[in-house]
CSV table of C-alpha atoms in Angstrom, one decimal:
chain,number,residue,atom,x,y,z
A,1,MET,CA,75.5,16.4,-43.5
A,2,GLY,CA,76.1,19.3,-45.7
A,3,SER,CA,74.1,20.8,-48.8
A,4,VAL,CA,74.1,19.0,-52.2
A,5,THR,CA,76.7,20.2,-54.6
A,6,ASN,CA,75.7,20.4,-58.3
A,7,PRO,CA,72.2,19.5,-57.9
A,8,ILE,CA,70.1,18.3,-60.7
A,9,SER,CA,67.0,20.3,-59.7
A,10,TRP,CA,65.3,22.2,-57.1
A,11,VAL,CA,62.4,20.8,-54.9
A,12,VAL,CA,60.5,23.5,-52.8
A,13,GLN,CA,59.0,22.1,-49.7
A,14,LYS,CA,56.1,23.9,-47.9
A,15,TYR,CA,55.3,23.0,-44.4
A,16,GLY,CA,51.8,23.7,-42.6
A,17,GLY,CA,51.5,25.2,-39.2
A,18,THR,CA,50.7,21.9,-37.5
A,19,SER,CA,53.6,20.0,-38.9
A,20,VAL,CA,56.0,22.6,-37.8
A,21,GLY,CA,54.5,22.7,-34.3
A,22,LYS,CA,54.2,19.0,-33.9
A,23,PHE,CA,56.6,17.3,-36.1
A,24,PRO,CA,59.8,19.4,-36.5
A,25,ASP,CA,62.0,16.5,-36.1
A,26,GLN,CA,60.4,14.6,-38.9
A,27,ILE,CA,60.5,17.7,-41.2
A,28,THR,CA,64.5,17.9,-40.6
A,29,ASP,CA,64.5,14.2,-41.6
A,30,ILE,CA,62.6,14.7,-44.7
A,31,ILE,CA,64.6,17.8,-45.9
A,32,ARG,CA,67.8,15.6,-45.3
A,33,ASP,CA,66.3,12.7,-47.3
A,34,GLU,CA,65.5,15.1,-50.2
A,35,LEU,CA,68.9,16.6,-50.2
A,36,HIS,CA,70.3,13.4,-51.6
A,37,ARG,CA,68.5,13.9,-54.6
A,38,SER,CA,67.8,17.6,-55.3
A,39,ARG,CA,68.5,21.1,-53.8
A,40,VAL,CA,65.8,22.1,-51.4
A,41,ALA,CA,64.0,25.3,-50.4
A,42,VAL,CA,61.9,25.3,-47.4
A,43,VAL,CA,58.8,27.4,-46.8
A,44,CYS,CA,57.2,27.6,-43.2
A,45,SER,CA,53.6,28.4,-41.9
A,46,ALA,CA,53.4,29.8,-38.3
A,47,ARG,CA,53.3,27.1,-35.6
A,48,SER,CA,50.2,25.5,-34.4
A,49,THR,CA,49.3,22.4,-32.4
A,50,ASN,CA,46.3,20.4,-31.9
A,51,VAL,CA,43.8,23.1,-31.9
A,52,LYS,CA,43.9,25.4,-35.0
A,53,SER,CA,42.2,28.4,-33.2
A,54,GLU,CA,44.7,28.2,-30.5
A,55,GLY,CA,47.6,28.4,-33.3
A,56,THR,CA,50.2,31.3,-33.6
A,57,THR,CA,48.4,33.2,-36.4
A,58,ASN,CA,45.2,33.1,-34.6
A,59,GLN,CA,46.8,34.4,-31.4
A,60,LEU,CA,48.6,37.1,-33.2
A,61,LEU,CA,45.2,38.1,-34.7
A,62,ARG,CA,43.7,38.2,-31.5
A,63,ALA,CA,46.6,40.5,-30.2
A,64,ALA,CA,46.1,42.9,-33.1
A,65,ALA,CA,42.2,43.2,-32.5
A,66,GLU,CA,43.0,44.0,-28.9
A,67,ALA,CA,45.8,46.5,-29.9
A,68,GLY,CA,42.9,48.2,-32.1
A,69,ASN,CA,40.9,48.7,-28.8
A,70,GLY,CA,43.9,49.9,-27.1
A,71,ASN,CA,44.0,46.9,-24.7
A,72,ILE,CA,47.9,46.7,-24.2
A,73,LYS,CA,47.4,44.6,-21.1
A,74,VAL,CA,45.8,41.9,-23.1
A,75,CYS,CA,48.2,42.4,-26.0
A,76,ARG,CA,51.1,41.8,-23.6
A,77,GLU,CA,49.4,38.8,-22.1
A,78,ILE,CA,48.7,37.1,-25.7
A,79,VAL,CA,52.5,37.7,-26.5
A,80,GLN,CA,53.9,36.4,-23.4
A,81,SER,CA,51.8,33.1,-23.8
A,82,LEU,CA,53.0,32.7,-27.3
A,83,LEU,CA,56.7,33.5,-26.1
A,84,THR,CA,56.5,30.8,-23.4
A,85,GLY,CA,55.2,28.4,-25.7
A,86,HIS,CA,57.8,28.9,-28.5
A,87,LEU,CA,60.6,28.7,-25.9
A,88,LYS,CA,59.3,25.8,-24.2
A,89,ALA,CA,59.1,24.1,-27.6
A,90,ILE,CA,62.8,24.8,-28.6
A,91,GLU,CA,63.9,23.7,-25.1
A,92,THR,CA,62.4,20.4,-26.2
A,93,TYR,CA,64.1,20.2,-29.4
A,94,LEU,CA,67.6,21.6,-28.7
A,95,ALA,CA,68.0,20.8,-24.9
A,96,HIS,CA,71.7,20.1,-25.2
A,97,SER,CA,72.5,22.0,-28.3
A,98,ASP,CA,75.3,24.9,-28.4
A,99,LEU,CA,72.6,26.6,-30.7
A,100,LEU,CA,70.0,27.0,-28.0
A,101,PRO,CA,71.2,30.3,-26.5
A,102,ASN,CA,71.3,32.0,-30.0
A,103,LEU,CA,67.9,30.6,-30.9
A,104,ASN,CA,66.5,31.9,-27.7
A,105,ALA,CA,68.0,35.2,-28.3
A,106,GLN,CA,66.5,35.4,-31.8
A,107,ILE,CA,62.9,34.1,-30.6
A,108,GLU,CA,63.1,36.9,-27.8
A,109,SER,CA,64.2,39.6,-30.2
A,110,VAL,CA,61.3,38.9,-32.8
A,111,PHE,CA,58.6,39.0,-29.7
A,112,ALA,CA,60.5,42.3,-28.4
A,113,ASP,CA,59.8,43.9,-31.9
A,114,LEU,CA,56.2,42.5,-31.7
A,115,ILE,CA,55.5,44.0,-28.6
A,116,ASP,CA,56.8,47.6,-30.0
A,117,VAL,CA,54.5,47.1,-33.0
A,118,LEU,CA,51.4,46.3,-30.8
A,119,THR,CA,52.2,49.4,-28.4
A,120,ALA,CA,52.0,51.8,-31.2
A,121,ALA,CA,49.0,50.4,-32.3
A,122,CYS,CA,47.5,50.5,-29.0
A,123,THR,CA,48.4,54.2,-28.5
A,124,LEU,CA,46.8,55.1,-31.9
A,125,LYS,CA,43.9,52.6,-31.4
A,126,GLU,CA,44.2,51.7,-35.0
A,127,VAL,CA,45.7,48.7,-36.8
A,128,SER,CA,46.3,49.3,-40.5
A,129,SER,CA,46.5,46.7,-42.9
A,130,ARG,CA,50.3,47.1,-43.1
A,131,THR,CA,50.6,46.6,-39.3
A,132,LEU,CA,48.3,43.8,-39.5
A,133,ASP,CA,50.5,42.0,-41.9
A,134,ASN,CA,53.8,43.0,-40.0
A,135,VAL,CA,52.0,41.2,-36.6
A,136,ILE,CA,50.9,37.9,-38.3
A,137,GLY,CA,54.4,37.8,-40.3
A,138,LYS,CA,56.0,37.3,-36.9
A,139,GLY,CA,54.5,33.8,-36.8
A,140,GLU,CA,56.3,32.6,-39.9
A,141,ILE,CA,59.5,34.3,-38.8
A,142,LEU,CA,59.6,32.4,-35.5
A,143,SER,CA,58.9,29.0,-37.2
A,144,CYS,CA,61.8,29.5,-39.7
A,145,HIS,CA,64.1,30.6,-37.0
A,146,ILE,CA,63.2,27.0,-35.2
A,147,ILE,CA,63.7,25.1,-38.5
A,148,VAL,CA,67.1,26.6,-39.4
A,149,ALA,CA,68.3,25.9,-35.9
A,150,LEU,CA,67.2,22.4,-36.1
A,151,LEU,CA,68.8,21.7,-39.5
A,152,GLN,CA,72.0,23.3,-38.4
A,153,HIS,CA,71.9,20.7,-35.3
A,154,ARG,CA,71.4,18.0,-37.7
A,155,GLY,CA,74.4,19.3,-40.0
A,156,VAL,CA,72.8,20.7,-42.8
A,157,GLN,CA,73.9,24.0,-43.7
A,158,ALA,CA,70.5,26.2,-43.8
A,159,GLN,CA,69.9,30.1,-44.0
A,160,PHE,CA,67.1,31.9,-42.5
A,161,VAL,CA,65.5,34.1,-45.2
A,162,ASP,CA,63.0,36.9,-44.1
A,163,LEU,CA,60.8,38.1,-47.0
A,164,SER,CA,59.1,40.8,-44.7
A,165,ASP,CA,61.3,43.5,-46.5
A,166,VAL,CA,61.2,42.0,-49.9
A,167,LYS,CA,60.6,44.6,-52.5
A,168,ILE,CA,57.3,46.4,-52.3
A,169,VAL,CA,55.5,46.0,-55.5
A,170,ASP,CA,53.5,48.9,-56.6
A,171,ALA,CA,50.3,46.9,-58.1
A,172,PRO,CA,46.7,48.0,-57.8
A,173,ASP,CA,45.7,44.4,-56.7
A,174,VAL,CA,47.0,40.9,-56.2
A,175,ALA,CA,44.8,39.8,-59.3
A,176,ASN,CA,47.4,41.9,-61.5
A,177,HIS,CA,49.8,39.2,-63.0
A,178,GLY,CA,52.4,41.8,-62.9
A,179,PHE,CA,52.3,41.9,-59.1
A,180,TYR,CA,53.4,38.1,-59.2
A,181,ALA,CA,56.0,38.7,-62.0
A,182,ALA,CA,57.5,41.5,-59.8
A,183,HIS,CA,57.5,39.4,-56.7
A,184,VAL,CA,59.2,36.4,-58.5
A,185,ALA,CA,61.9,38.8,-59.9
A,186,ALA,CA,62.5,40.2,-56.4
A,187,LEU,CA,62.8,36.9,-55.0
A,188,LYS,CA,65.4,35.5,-57.3
A,189,PRO,CA,68.4,37.5,-55.8
A,190,VAL,CA,67.5,36.9,-52.3
A,191,LEU,CA,67.5,33.1,-52.9
A,192,ALA,CA,70.7,33.3,-55.0
A,193,ALA,CA,72.7,34.9,-52.0
A,194,CYS,CA,72.0,31.4,-50.2
A,195,TYR,CA,74.5,29.7,-52.4
A,196,ASP,CA,74.8,26.0,-51.6
A,197,ARG,CA,72.8,26.6,-48.2
A,198,VAL,CA,69.1,25.4,-47.8
A,199,PRO,CA,67.0,28.6,-47.8
A,200,VAL,CA,64.3,28.4,-45.1
A,201,VAL,CA,62.0,31.1,-46.2
A,202,THR,CA,59.0,32.9,-44.2
A,203,GLY,CA,55.6,32.3,-45.6
A,204,TYR,CA,54.9,35.8,-45.2
A,205,PHE,CA,56.4,37.2,-48.4
A,206,GLY,CA,56.4,41.0,-47.7
A,207,PRO,CA,54.2,43.9,-47.9
A,208,VAL,CA,51.1,43.6,-50.3
A,209,PRO,CA,49.1,46.7,-51.5
A,210,GLY,CA,46.0,46.8,-49.5
A,211,GLY,CA,47.4,44.1,-47.1
A,212,LEU,CA,48.4,40.6,-47.5
A,213,LEU,CA,45.7,39.2,-45.2
A,214,ASN,CA,43.0,41.6,-46.9
A,215,GLN,CA,44.0,40.8,-50.6
A,216,VAL,CA,45.2,36.9,-50.4
A,217,GLY,CA,43.7,35.7,-47.0
A,218,ARG,CA,44.7,32.8,-45.0
A,219,GLY,CA,46.7,30.4,-47.1
A,220,TYR,CA,49.1,33.0,-48.4
A,221,THR,CA,52.1,30.6,-47.5
A,222,ASP,CA,51.0,28.4,-50.2
A,223,LEU,CA,51.2,31.3,-52.6
A,224,CYS,CA,54.7,32.1,-51.3
A,225,ALA,CA,56.0,28.7,-51.9
A,226,ALA,CA,54.5,28.9,-55.4
A,227,LEU,CA,56.4,31.9,-56.0
A,228,VAL,CA,59.5,30.5,-54.4
A,229,SER,CA,59.1,27.5,-56.8
A,230,ILE,CA,58.5,29.8,-59.8
A,231,SER,CA,61.7,31.9,-59.0
A,232,LEU,CA,63.9,28.6,-58.8
A,233,SER,CA,62.3,27.0,-61.7
A,234,ALA,CA,61.6,23.9,-59.3
A,235,SER,CA,61.0,20.6,-60.4
A,236,GLU,CA,58.4,20.0,-58.0
A,237,LEU,CA,56.4,21.9,-55.2
A,238,GLN,CA,55.8,19.6,-52.2
A,239,ILE,CA,52.8,20.7,-49.6
A,240,TRP,CA,53.5,18.9,-46.4
A,241,LYS,CA,50.4,18.5,-44.3
A,242,GLU,CA,48.9,15.9,-41.8
A,243,VAL,CA,46.7,14.3,-44.4
A,244,ASP,CA,47.7,11.7,-47.0
A,245,GLY,CA,46.6,13.8,-49.8
A,246,ILE,CA,43.4,14.6,-51.6
A,247,TYR,CA,40.7,12.2,-51.3
A,248,SER,CA,37.4,11.5,-53.4
A,249,ALA,CA,35.6,12.9,-50.3
A,250,ASP,CA,36.3,14.1,-46.8
A,251,PRO,CA,37.7,10.9,-45.2
A,252,ARG,CA,36.2,12.2,-41.7
A,253,LYS,CA,32.6,12.4,-43.2
A,254,VAL,CA,32.7,9.7,-45.7
A,255,PRO,CA,34.3,6.3,-44.7
A,256,THR,CA,34.7,4.8,-48.0
A,257,ALA,CA,36.8,7.9,-49.4
A,258,ARG,CA,39.9,6.7,-51.4
A,259,LEU,CA,43.1,8.7,-51.8
A,260,LEU,CA,43.7,10.0,-55.2
A,261,PRO,CA,47.0,9.4,-56.7
A,262,THR,CA,46.7,12.2,-59.3
A,263,ILE,CA,44.4,15.1,-60.1
A,264,THR,CA,44.0,17.8,-62.4
A,265,PRO,CA,44.4,21.6,-61.6
A,266,ALA,CA,41.2,22.3,-62.6
A,267,GLU,CA,39.6,19.4,-60.6
A,268,ALA,CA,41.7,20.8,-57.5
A,269,ALA,CA,40.6,24.2,-58.1
A,270,GLU,CA,37.0,23.3,-58.2
A,271,LEU,CA,37.3,21.2,-55.1
A,272,THR,CA,38.9,24.1,-53.2
A,273,PHE,CA,36.1,26.4,-54.3
A,274,PHE,CA,33.4,24.0,-53.2
A,275,GLY,CA,34.5,23.3,-49.8
A,276,SER,CA,37.6,21.0,-49.7
A,277,GLU,CA,40.8,22.4,-48.1
A,278,VAL,CA,43.5,21.5,-50.9
A,279,LEU,CA,45.4,24.9,-51.9
A,280,HIS,CA,44.9,28.5,-52.1
A,281,PRO,CA,43.4,29.2,-55.4
A,282,PHE,CA,45.9,31.7,-56.5
A,283,THR,CA,48.7,29.3,-55.7
A,284,MET,CA,47.3,26.8,-58.4
A,285,GLU,CA,46.9,29.6,-60.9
A,286,GLN,CA,50.4,30.8,-60.5
A,287,ILE,CA,52.4,27.4,-60.4
A,288,VAL,CA,50.4,25.5,-63.0
A,289,SER,CA,51.0,28.0,-65.6
A,290,ARG,CA,54.6,27.2,-65.1
A,291,ARG,CA,54.0,23.5,-65.4
A,292,ILE,CA,55.3,22.6,-61.9
A,293,PRO,CA,53.6,19.8,-60.4
A,294,ILE,CA,52.2,20.0,-57.0
A,295,ARG,CA,52.7,17.0,-54.5
A,296,ILE,CA,50.6,16.9,-51.5
A,297,LYS,CA,52.2,14.5,-48.7
A,298,ASN,CA,51.7,13.6,-45.1
A,299,THR,CA,54.6,14.8,-42.6
A,300,THR,CA,54.2,11.7,-40.7
A,301,LYS,CA,54.3,9.2,-43.7
A,302,PRO,CA,57.0,10.7,-45.9
A,303,TYR,CA,57.4,7.7,-48.0
A,304,ASP,CA,54.0,7.6,-49.1
A,305,SER,CA,53.3,9.0,-52.5
A,306,GLY,CA,50.5,11.4,-51.8
A,307,THR,CA,48.6,13.1,-54.4
A,308,VAL,CA,50.2,14.8,-57.4
A,309,ILE,CA,48.4,17.8,-59.0
A,310,LEU,CA,49.6,17.3,-62.6
A,311,PRO,CA,49.6,20.3,-65.1
A,312,ASP,CA,47.5,19.5,-68.2
A,313,PRO,CA,49.7,18.3,-71.0
A,314,LEU,CA,48.0,20.5,-73.5
A,315,GLN,CA,48.7,23.7,-71.3
A,316,ILE,CA,51.3,26.0,-72.6
A,317,SER,CA,53.8,27.8,-70.0
A,318,VAL,CA,53.4,31.0,-71.9
A,319,ASN,CA,50.8,33.7,-71.5
A,320,ASP,CA,51.2,35.3,-75.0
A,321,GLU,CA,48.4,33.8,-77.1
A,322,SER,CA,50.4,34.6,-80.2
A,323,LEU,CA,53.1,32.0,-79.2
A,324,LYS,CA,50.6,29.1,-79.0
A,325,PRO,CA,50.2,26.8,-81.7
A,326,SER,CA,47.1,27.4,-83.7
A,327,SER,CA,45.6,23.8,-82.6
A,328,LEU,CA,46.0,24.5,-78.9
A,329,ARG,CA,44.4,28.2,-78.9
A,330,PRO,CA,40.9,28.1,-77.4
A,331,SER,CA,38.2,27.9,-80.1
A,332,LEU,CA,35.3,30.2,-80.1
A,333,PHE,CA,32.9,27.1,-80.5
A,334,ARG,CA,33.4,24.6,-77.8
A,335,ARG,CA,33.7,20.9,-79.1
A,336,ARG,CA,30.8,18.7,-78.4
A,337,SER,CA,31.1,16.1,-75.9
A,338,ARG,CA,32.2,12.6,-76.9
A,339,ALA,CA,29.5,9.8,-76.4
A,340,VAL,CA,30.9,7.5,-73.4
A,341,SER,CA,30.9,4.5,-75.6
A,342,GLN,CA,33.8,6.3,-77.6
A,343,VAL,CA,35.9,6.8,-74.8
A,344,GLY,CA,37.1,3.2,-74.2
A,345,TYR,CA,37.3,2.9,-70.6
A,346,ALA,CA,35.1,3.1,-67.5
A,347,LYS,CA,34.5,6.5,-65.8
A,348,ARG,CA,33.7,7.9,-62.3
A,349,PRO,CA,33.6,11.1,-60.9
A,350,THR,CA,36.9,12.3,-59.4
A,351,ALA,CA,35.5,13.7,-55.9
A,352,VAL,CA,32.5,14.7,-54.1
A,353,THR,CA,32.5,17.7,-51.7
A,354,ALA,CA,30.5,19.9,-49.8
A,355,LYS,CA,30.4,23.6,-48.9
A,356,HIS,CA,28.5,24.4,-45.9
A,357,LYS,CA,26.8,27.7,-44.8
A,358,ILE,CA,24.9,28.7,-47.8
A,359,LEU,CA,22.0,31.2,-48.5
A,360,VAL,CA,20.0,31.0,-51.3
A,361,ILE,CA,18.1,34.2,-52.7
A,362,ASN,CA,15.2,33.5,-55.2
A,363,VAL,CA,14.2,36.4,-57.3
A,364,HIS,CA,10.7,35.9,-59.2
A,365,SER,CA,10.2,38.6,-62.1
A,366,ASN,CA,6.9,40.6,-61.7
A,367,LYS,CA,6.9,40.3,-65.5
A,368,ARG,CA,6.0,37.4,-67.8
A,369,SER,CA,9.6,37.0,-68.9
A,370,PHE,CA,13.2,38.6,-68.2
A,371,THR,CA,13.3,41.9,-70.1
A,372,HIS,CA,16.7,43.2,-71.5
A,373,GLY,CA,18.9,44.4,-68.8
A,374,TYR,CA,17.0,42.2,-66.1
A,375,PHE,CA,20.3,40.5,-65.0
A,376,ALA,CA,22.4,43.3,-65.5
A,377,GLY,CA,20.3,44.9,-62.8
A,378,ILE,CA,20.5,42.2,-60.5
A,379,PHE,CA,24.2,41.7,-60.8
A,380,SER,CA,24.7,45.5,-60.3
A,381,ILE,CA,22.9,45.5,-57.1
A,382,LEU,CA,24.9,42.4,-55.7
A,383,ASP,CA,28.0,44.2,-57.0
A,384,LYS,CA,27.0,47.5,-55.1
A,385,TRP,CA,26.5,45.5,-51.8
A,386,ARG,CA,29.7,43.2,-52.2
A,387,MET,CA,28.0,40.0,-52.3
A,388,SER,CA,29.8,37.2,-54.5
A,389,VAL,CA,27.6,34.3,-56.2
A,390,ASP,CA,28.7,30.9,-55.9
A,391,LEU,CA,26.0,29.2,-58.1
A,392,ILE,CA,23.2,30.5,-60.3
A,393,SER,CA,20.3,28.9,-61.8
A,394,SER,CA,17.5,30.4,-64.0
A,395,THR,CA,14.2,29.9,-65.7
A,396,GLU,CA,12.2,32.2,-67.8
A,397,THR,CA,10.9,34.2,-64.9
A,398,ASN,CA,12.9,33.0,-61.8
A,399,ILE,CA,16.6,33.4,-60.8
A,400,SER,CA,18.3,31.5,-57.8
A,401,LEU,CA,21.6,32.8,-56.4
A,402,ALA,CA,23.6,30.8,-54.0
A,403,PHE,CA,25.9,32.6,-51.5
A,404,HIS,CA,28.5,31.3,-49.1
A,405,CYS,CA,28.2,33.1,-45.6
A,406,GLN,CA,31.5,33.8,-44.5
A,407,ARG,CA,29.9,35.8,-41.6
A,408,GLU,CA,26.5,35.6,-39.9
A,409,LEU,CA,24.0,37.1,-42.3
A,410,VAL,CA,20.4,35.7,-40.6
A,411,ARG,CA,19.6,35.3,-37.0
A,412,GLY,CA,16.5,33.6,-35.3
A,413,LYS,CA,14.3,30.5,-35.8
A,414,ASP,CA,11.0,30.2,-38.1
A,415,GLU,CA,9.0,33.3,-37.9
A,416,GLU,CA,11.4,35.3,-35.9
A,417,LYS,CA,14.2,34.9,-38.5
A,418,HIS,CA,15.6,38.3,-39.7
A,419,ILE,CA,18.5,39.8,-41.7
A,420,ILE,CA,21.2,41.1,-39.4
A,421,ASP,CA,23.9,41.9,-42.1
A,422,ALA,CA,23.6,45.5,-43.5
A,423,ASP,CA,25.0,44.3,-47.0
A,424,LEU,CA,22.5,41.8,-47.3
A,425,LYS,CA,19.6,43.7,-46.3
A,426,GLY,CA,20.4,46.4,-48.7
A,427,ALA,CA,20.7,44.0,-51.5
A,428,VAL,CA,17.5,42.4,-50.7
A,429,THR,CA,15.6,45.7,-50.4
A,430,GLU,CA,16.9,46.7,-53.8
A,431,LEU,CA,16.1,43.3,-55.5
A,432,MET,CA,12.5,43.6,-54.4
A,433,GLU,CA,12.2,46.3,-56.7
A,434,LEU,CA,12.8,43.8,-59.6
A,435,GLY,CA,10.5,41.2,-58.3
A,436,ASP,CA,9.5,39.0,-55.5
A,437,VAL,CA,12.3,37.9,-53.3
A,438,ASN,CA,12.6,35.0,-50.8
A,439,LEU,CA,15.5,33.6,-49.0
A,440,VAL,CA,16.4,30.1,-47.9
A,441,ASP,CA,19.2,29.6,-45.3
A,442,GLU,CA,20.9,26.8,-43.6
A,443,MET,CA,21.8,25.1,-47.0
A,444,ALA,CA,24.9,23.4,-48.5
A,445,VAL,CA,26.2,22.9,-51.8
A,446,VAL,CA,27.2,19.2,-52.7
A,447,SER,CA,29.2,18.9,-55.8
A,448,LEU,CA,30.5,16.1,-58.1
A,449,VAL,CA,33.9,17.1,-59.5
A,450,GLY,CA,35.5,15.3,-62.5
A,451,LYS,CA,37.2,16.4,-65.6
A,452,ASP,CA,35.4,13.7,-67.8
A,453,LEU,CA,31.9,14.6,-66.2
A,454,LYS,CA,31.0,15.9,-69.6
A,455,ASN,CA,31.5,12.6,-71.3
A,456,MET,CA,29.6,10.6,-68.7
A,457,ILE,CA,26.2,10.5,-70.2
A,458,GLY,CA,23.5,10.3,-67.6
A,459,ILE,CA,25.6,11.2,-64.6
A,460,CYS,CA,23.2,14.2,-63.8
A,461,GLY,CA,20.4,11.7,-63.7
A,462,LYS,CA,22.1,9.2,-61.4
A,463,MET,CA,22.9,11.9,-59.1
A,464,THR,CA,19.3,13.3,-58.8
A,465,LYS,CA,18.0,9.5,-58.6
A,466,VAL,CA,20.6,8.8,-55.6
A,467,PHE,CA,19.2,11.8,-53.8
A,468,GLY,CA,15.6,11.0,-54.6
A,469,GLU,CA,15.8,7.4,-53.3
A,470,ASN,CA,17.6,8.8,-50.0
A,471,ASN,CA,14.8,11.6,-49.4
A,472,ILE,CA,17.1,14.3,-49.9
A,473,ASN,CA,15.6,17.4,-51.6
A,474,ILE,CA,17.3,19.5,-54.2
A,475,GLU,CA,16.6,23.3,-53.9
A,476,MET,CA,18.8,24.2,-56.9
A,477,ILE,CA,21.0,22.4,-59.5
A,478,ALA,CA,23.8,24.0,-61.4
A,479,GLN,CA,26.5,22.8,-64.0
A,480,GLY,CA,29.5,25.0,-65.0
A,481,ALA,CA,30.3,25.8,-68.6
A,482,SER,CA,33.4,23.9,-68.1
A,483,GLU,CA,31.2,20.7,-67.5
A,484,ILE,CA,33.8,19.8,-64.6
A,485,ASN,CA,31.3,20.0,-61.9
A,486,ILE,CA,27.6,19.3,-61.0
A,487,SER,CA,26.4,21.2,-57.8
A,488,CYS,CA,23.2,20.7,-56.1
A,489,VAL,CA,22.0,23.1,-53.2
A,490,VAL,CA,20.5,20.7,-50.4
A,491,GLU,CA,19.5,21.5,-46.6
A,492,GLU,CA,22.5,21.8,-44.5
A,493,ARG,CA,21.4,18.9,-42.2
A,494,ASP,CA,21.5,16.7,-45.3
A,495,ALA,CA,24.9,17.5,-46.7
A,496,ASP,CA,27.1,14.8,-45.1
A,497,ARG,CA,24.4,12.2,-45.7
A,498,ALA,CA,24.3,13.2,-49.4
A,499,MET,CA,28.0,13.2,-49.8
A,500,ASN,CA,28.1,9.4,-48.5
A,501,VAL,CA,25.2,8.2,-50.4
A,502,LEU,CA,26.7,9.7,-53.7
A,503,HIS,CA,30.0,8.3,-52.8
A,504,THR,CA,28.5,4.9,-52.3
A,505,HIS,CA,26.4,4.8,-55.7
A,506,LEU,CA,28.7,6.6,-57.8
A,507,PHE,CA,32.1,5.7,-56.6
A,508,THR,CA,32.2,2.5,-54.6
A,509,PHE,CA,29.6,0.7,-56.6
A,510,PHE,CA,29.5,2.4,-59.6
A,511,ASP,CA,28.6,0.4,-62.6
A,512,ASP,CA,31.4,0.4,-65.2
A,513,ILE,CA,30.2,2.4,-68.4
A,514,GLN,CA,31.8,0.9,-71.4
């Protein structure tokens, strides 16, 4: 089976590491099926299997860390283990194929290059951000070689596309929109060179100022898929995982969670921020601005519809405000929320999610009320010590700040509890000059998310009532200005129970509001 000629449109399919590691045959079937309807471009993550911590990317990160310590023996052991695993896998996929010798040679060449990079890093006992990107990028290269060979074995004309050497963009940081535009422009000729073949693209999309892992983080393959979709003006970006789509709650913790057929980009972004693994936030920002739908599907259930993240129908794909109709430009004054009785249909929140490992810092002003510059002083201190706030709640004399602990900040129990993180210790010391400070750790943020929350009069009262009836204490509560989420900080041990009781009362058995 060859590629589609005169296609109607492009579809970009991004496959997660576990899908590549466990279901490569299903991937080739899915691609072949889609080729009957559209042209297809494929983006691959590095292989993984049952245990994410033992996946290719994590192993490569371990190897890079050992290289930084000069442990060449350990580096070689890790690389040999990965090489053996990849060769064994492709032997299973292509046992009697004429393509196997060439694929083996390609895989061995990648690992040989990897050893050279790690050896140089071991000699210097230093791993720069560029070197780290080079190391982790090998994982996506390996996956793409495997998928290309499998597609060719099935009669599909496919071409390996390595973005490791794509144009280096001179940008101060990846928050700069010029960075993305330049990458999209650099991708177009690379993809066009595939002609009628299926491009199988490495999820690692080349050098990034400051390092791809440092600037974008894990999940950069989602962003790569978004940039490829924009380059091709794709009709849809498909993210293939091992889940059926996005649920109203984590189905592993909330048995009554239901699959959401559609969701808005704003809701998806909120769920990602508050603990659900949906998509990398940079991905949403880039692709939604181009009005390209994102469909999340299950590799093992290809004929299920999954969940579609649909662009807002009122969103304009251009960034220039002057090109928008005046009726669609943001107003200085926000419209008041409509009464629920005017809406005309029953409403429920879209989803409930929880974000664990939360630390709360309470600052009580030593004056009767906040003075001019008080907040500026607090946030200057937080900025100085590189601390990012998730939630804020304030009264006339007290401000509560919730932080997500991406590393261990506090250690010990009860009276022996103490701060071990230098940044947190520095911030707390300086905050004490502004007032009394106390910390509350082992907390979690439980959030209700829904684009229509602002029209659901009484929803905040229902949420707190459910918590009260189930003996779940609220440390702090906040609602964003967008009115798309309501978040409560509760004890971490109560987080999963809080999600369940909220889902039961506000989703499963929620009385319809007319």
